[in-house]
GROMACS .gro file of C-alpha atoms in nm:
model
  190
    1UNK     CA    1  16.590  -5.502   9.760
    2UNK     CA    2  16.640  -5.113   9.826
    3UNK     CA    3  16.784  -5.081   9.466
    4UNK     CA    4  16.433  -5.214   9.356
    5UNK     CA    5  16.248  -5.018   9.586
    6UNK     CA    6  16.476  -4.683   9.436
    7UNK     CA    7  16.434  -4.802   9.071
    8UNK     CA    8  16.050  -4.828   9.114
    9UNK     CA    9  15.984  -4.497   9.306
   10UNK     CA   10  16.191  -4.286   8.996
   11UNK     CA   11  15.982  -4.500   8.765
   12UNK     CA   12  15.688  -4.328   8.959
   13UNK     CA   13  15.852  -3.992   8.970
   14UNK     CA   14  15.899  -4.024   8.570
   15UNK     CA   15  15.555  -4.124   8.556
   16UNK     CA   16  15.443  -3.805   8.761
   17UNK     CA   17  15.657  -3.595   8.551
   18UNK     CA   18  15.507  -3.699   8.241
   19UNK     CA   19  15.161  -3.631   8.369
   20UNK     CA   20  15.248  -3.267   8.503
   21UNK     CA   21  15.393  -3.224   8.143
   22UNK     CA   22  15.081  -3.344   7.986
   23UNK     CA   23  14.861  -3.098   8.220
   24UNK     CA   24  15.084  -2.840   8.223
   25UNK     CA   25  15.055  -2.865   7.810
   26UNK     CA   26  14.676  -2.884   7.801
   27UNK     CA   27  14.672  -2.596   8.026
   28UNK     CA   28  14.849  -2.386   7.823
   29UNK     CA   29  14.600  -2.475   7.581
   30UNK     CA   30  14.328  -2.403   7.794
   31UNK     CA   31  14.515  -2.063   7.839
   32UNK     CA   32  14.513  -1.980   7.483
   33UNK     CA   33  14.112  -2.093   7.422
   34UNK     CA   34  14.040  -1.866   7.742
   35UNK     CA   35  14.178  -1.572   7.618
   36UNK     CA   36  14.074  -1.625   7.267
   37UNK     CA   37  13.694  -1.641   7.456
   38UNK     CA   38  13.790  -1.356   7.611
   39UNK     CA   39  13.845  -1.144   7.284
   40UNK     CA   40  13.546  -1.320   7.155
   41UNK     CA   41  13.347  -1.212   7.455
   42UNK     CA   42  13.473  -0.838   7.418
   43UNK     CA   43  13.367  -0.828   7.039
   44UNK     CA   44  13.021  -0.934   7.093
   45UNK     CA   45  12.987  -0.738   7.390
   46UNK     CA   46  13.089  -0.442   7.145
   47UNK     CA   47  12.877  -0.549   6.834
   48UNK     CA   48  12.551  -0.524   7.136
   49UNK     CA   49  12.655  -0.186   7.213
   50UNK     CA   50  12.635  -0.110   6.820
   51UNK     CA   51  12.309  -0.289   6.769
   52UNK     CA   52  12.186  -0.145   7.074
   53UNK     CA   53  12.277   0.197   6.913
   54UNK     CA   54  12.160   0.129   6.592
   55UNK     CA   55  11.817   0.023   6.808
   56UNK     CA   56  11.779   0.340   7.016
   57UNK     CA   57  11.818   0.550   6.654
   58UNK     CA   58  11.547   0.385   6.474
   59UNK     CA   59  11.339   0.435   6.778
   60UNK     CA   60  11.382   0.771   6.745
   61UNK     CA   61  11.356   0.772   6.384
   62UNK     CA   62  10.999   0.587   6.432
   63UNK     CA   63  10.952   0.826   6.714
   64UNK     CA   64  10.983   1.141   6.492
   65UNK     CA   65  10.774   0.986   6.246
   66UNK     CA   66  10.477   0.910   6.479
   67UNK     CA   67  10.481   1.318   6.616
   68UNK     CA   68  10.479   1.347   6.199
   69UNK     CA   69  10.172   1.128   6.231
   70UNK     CA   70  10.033   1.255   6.486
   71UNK     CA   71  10.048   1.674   6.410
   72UNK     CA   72   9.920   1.566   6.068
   73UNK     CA   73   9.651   1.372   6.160
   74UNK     CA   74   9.426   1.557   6.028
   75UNK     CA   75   9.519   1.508   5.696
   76UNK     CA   76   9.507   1.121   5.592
   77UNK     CA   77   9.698   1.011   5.264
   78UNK     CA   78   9.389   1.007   5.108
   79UNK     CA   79   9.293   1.379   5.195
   80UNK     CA   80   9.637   1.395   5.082
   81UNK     CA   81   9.572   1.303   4.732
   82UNK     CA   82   9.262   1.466   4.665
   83UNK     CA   83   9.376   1.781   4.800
   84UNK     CA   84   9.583   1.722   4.520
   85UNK     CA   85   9.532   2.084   4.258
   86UNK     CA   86   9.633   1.917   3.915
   87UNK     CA   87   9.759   1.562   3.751
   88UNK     CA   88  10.100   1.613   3.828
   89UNK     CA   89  10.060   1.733   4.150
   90UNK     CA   90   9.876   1.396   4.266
   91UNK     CA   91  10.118   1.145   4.085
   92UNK     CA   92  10.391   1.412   4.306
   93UNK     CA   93  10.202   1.326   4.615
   94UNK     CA   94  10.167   0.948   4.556
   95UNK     CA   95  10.522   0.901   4.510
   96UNK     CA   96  10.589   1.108   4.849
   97UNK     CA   97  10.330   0.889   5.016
   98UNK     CA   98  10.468   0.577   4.910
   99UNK     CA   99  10.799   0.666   4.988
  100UNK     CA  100  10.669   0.747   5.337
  101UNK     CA  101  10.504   0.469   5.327
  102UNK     CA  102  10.844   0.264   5.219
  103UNK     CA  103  11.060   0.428   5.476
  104UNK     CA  104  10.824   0.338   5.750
  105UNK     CA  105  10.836  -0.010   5.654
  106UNK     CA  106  11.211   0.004   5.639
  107UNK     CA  107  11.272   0.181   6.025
  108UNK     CA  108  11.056  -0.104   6.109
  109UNK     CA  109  11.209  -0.401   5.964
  110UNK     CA  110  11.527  -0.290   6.016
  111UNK     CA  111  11.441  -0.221   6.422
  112UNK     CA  112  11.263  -0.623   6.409
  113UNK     CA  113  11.630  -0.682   6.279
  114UNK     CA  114  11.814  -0.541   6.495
  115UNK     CA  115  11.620  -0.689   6.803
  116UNK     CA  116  11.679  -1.022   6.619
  117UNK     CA  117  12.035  -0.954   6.586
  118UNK     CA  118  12.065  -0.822   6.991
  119UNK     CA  119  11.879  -1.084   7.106
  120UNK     CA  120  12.111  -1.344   6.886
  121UNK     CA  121  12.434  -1.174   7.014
  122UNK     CA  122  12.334  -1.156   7.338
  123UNK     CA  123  12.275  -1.599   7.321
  124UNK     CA  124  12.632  -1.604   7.174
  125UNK     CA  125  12.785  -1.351   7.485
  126UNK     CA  126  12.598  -1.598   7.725
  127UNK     CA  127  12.720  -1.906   7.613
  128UNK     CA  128  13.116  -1.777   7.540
  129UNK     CA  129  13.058  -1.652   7.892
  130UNK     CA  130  12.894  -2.030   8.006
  131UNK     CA  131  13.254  -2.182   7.848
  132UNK     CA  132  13.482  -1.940   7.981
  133UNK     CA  133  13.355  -1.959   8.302
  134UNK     CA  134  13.410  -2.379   8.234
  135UNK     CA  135  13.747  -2.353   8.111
  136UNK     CA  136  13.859  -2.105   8.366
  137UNK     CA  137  13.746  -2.382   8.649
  138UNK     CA  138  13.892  -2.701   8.435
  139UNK     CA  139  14.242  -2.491   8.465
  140UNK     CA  140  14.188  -2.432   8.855
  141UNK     CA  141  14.111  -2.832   8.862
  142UNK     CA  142  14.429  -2.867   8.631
  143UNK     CA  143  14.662  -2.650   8.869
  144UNK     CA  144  14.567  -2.825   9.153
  145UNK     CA  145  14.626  -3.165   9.006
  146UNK     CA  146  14.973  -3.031   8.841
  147UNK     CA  147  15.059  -2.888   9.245
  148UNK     CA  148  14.943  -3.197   9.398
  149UNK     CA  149  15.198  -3.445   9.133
  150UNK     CA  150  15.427  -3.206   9.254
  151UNK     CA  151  15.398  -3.216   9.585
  152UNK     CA  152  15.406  -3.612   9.538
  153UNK     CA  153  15.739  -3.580   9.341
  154UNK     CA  154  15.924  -3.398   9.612
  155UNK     CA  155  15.802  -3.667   9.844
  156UNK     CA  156  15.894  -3.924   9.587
  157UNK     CA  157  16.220  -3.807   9.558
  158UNK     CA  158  16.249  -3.768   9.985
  159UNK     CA  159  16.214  -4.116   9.983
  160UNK     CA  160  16.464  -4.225   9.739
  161UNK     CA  161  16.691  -3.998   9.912
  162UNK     CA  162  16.631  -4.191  10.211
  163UNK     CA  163  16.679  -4.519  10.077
  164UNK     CA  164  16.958  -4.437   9.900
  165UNK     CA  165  17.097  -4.306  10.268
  166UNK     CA  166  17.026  -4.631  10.381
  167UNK     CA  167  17.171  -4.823  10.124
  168UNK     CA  168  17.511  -4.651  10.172
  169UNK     CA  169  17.501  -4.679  10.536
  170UNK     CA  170  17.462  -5.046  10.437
  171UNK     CA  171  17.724  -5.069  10.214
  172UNK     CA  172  17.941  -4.894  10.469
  173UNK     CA  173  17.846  -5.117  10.756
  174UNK     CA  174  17.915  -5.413  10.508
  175UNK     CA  175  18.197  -5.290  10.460
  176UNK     CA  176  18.346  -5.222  10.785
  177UNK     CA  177  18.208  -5.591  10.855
  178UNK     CA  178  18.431  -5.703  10.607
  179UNK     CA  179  18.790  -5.471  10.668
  180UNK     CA  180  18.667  -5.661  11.050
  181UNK     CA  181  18.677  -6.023  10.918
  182UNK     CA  182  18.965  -5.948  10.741
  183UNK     CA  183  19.143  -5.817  11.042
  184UNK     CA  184  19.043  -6.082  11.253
  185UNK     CA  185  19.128  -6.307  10.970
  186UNK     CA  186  19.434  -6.170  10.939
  187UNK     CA  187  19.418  -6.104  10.546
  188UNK     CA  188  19.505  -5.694  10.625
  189UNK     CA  189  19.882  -5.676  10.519
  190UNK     CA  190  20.006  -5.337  10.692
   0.00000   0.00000   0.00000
């Protein structure tokens, strides 16, 4: 009966083993996604300082164009153009306007842009943050369960030790039982 008992506690203690394998092999996993999050995380955080950057330039950019503006306002584009003193001189001035115009319109898509792209970037950084912050407590959860299999194994293999004292203090008691009978028997030869 103890030899049953043994054989089914190191079936449990194989059993435990397995399962602190499996953990300890999704953890390392876990490990590797973490700090592939982590470079992840640092990248975006760097491509929002670059937007962010790029953000505070064309603000100035827009900025130097409205003092422009401003100290010229005086003079519309159309004042512009008929201030104009010959044909070549107003087809001159049209082009500058429109390429005013044009690079206006370009510091201000490209600053809509560039809000869409911070405001994108800063959606992915929240959410990489969201499942790091997961995984790192799913490995906490997973180190706990891989200590607490292991504190079960050591007390697993306690009490096999035990029985397995016990079994050979039965087999030696049997046995002195036995060298006993035979001496009362008288089956001991000397």
């Amino acid at each position: 009966q103890l030899d049953q008992q043994i054989k089914e506690i190191d079936s449990e203690i194989e059993a435990l083993d397995a399962e602190i394998e499996t953990i300890n092999v999704a953890m390392e996993e876990a490990n590797a996604k973490l700090n592939a999050l982590k470079d992840e995380i640092t990248l975006t955080e760097n491509k929002i300082k670059a937007i962010v950057k790029q953000i505070q330039n064309n603000e100035e950019k827009l900025g130097e164009r409205l003092k422009v503006i401003n100290n010229n306002y005086s003079m519309s584009y159309i004042q512009i153009l008929l201030d104009s003193e010959s044909i070549s001189d107003f087809f001159n001035n049209m082009y500058i306007i429109r390429e005013v115009i044009k690079y206006d319109k370009n510091i201000l898509k490209e600053l809509d842009e560039n809000k869409n792209d911070l405001d994108s970037e800063k959606a992915k950084l929240d959410k990489k943050r969201e499942d790091s912050e997961f995984l790192a407590k799913s490995l906490e959860e997973d180190q706990a369960r891989v200590e607490y299999n292991k504190a079960k194994v050591e007390a697993k293999k306690i009490e096999v030790q035990a029985l397995k004292n016990e079994l050979e203090s039965e087999e030696d008691e049997l046995e002195n039982q036995i060298a006993e009978l035979a001496i009362q028997s008288g089956f001991v030869e000397d």
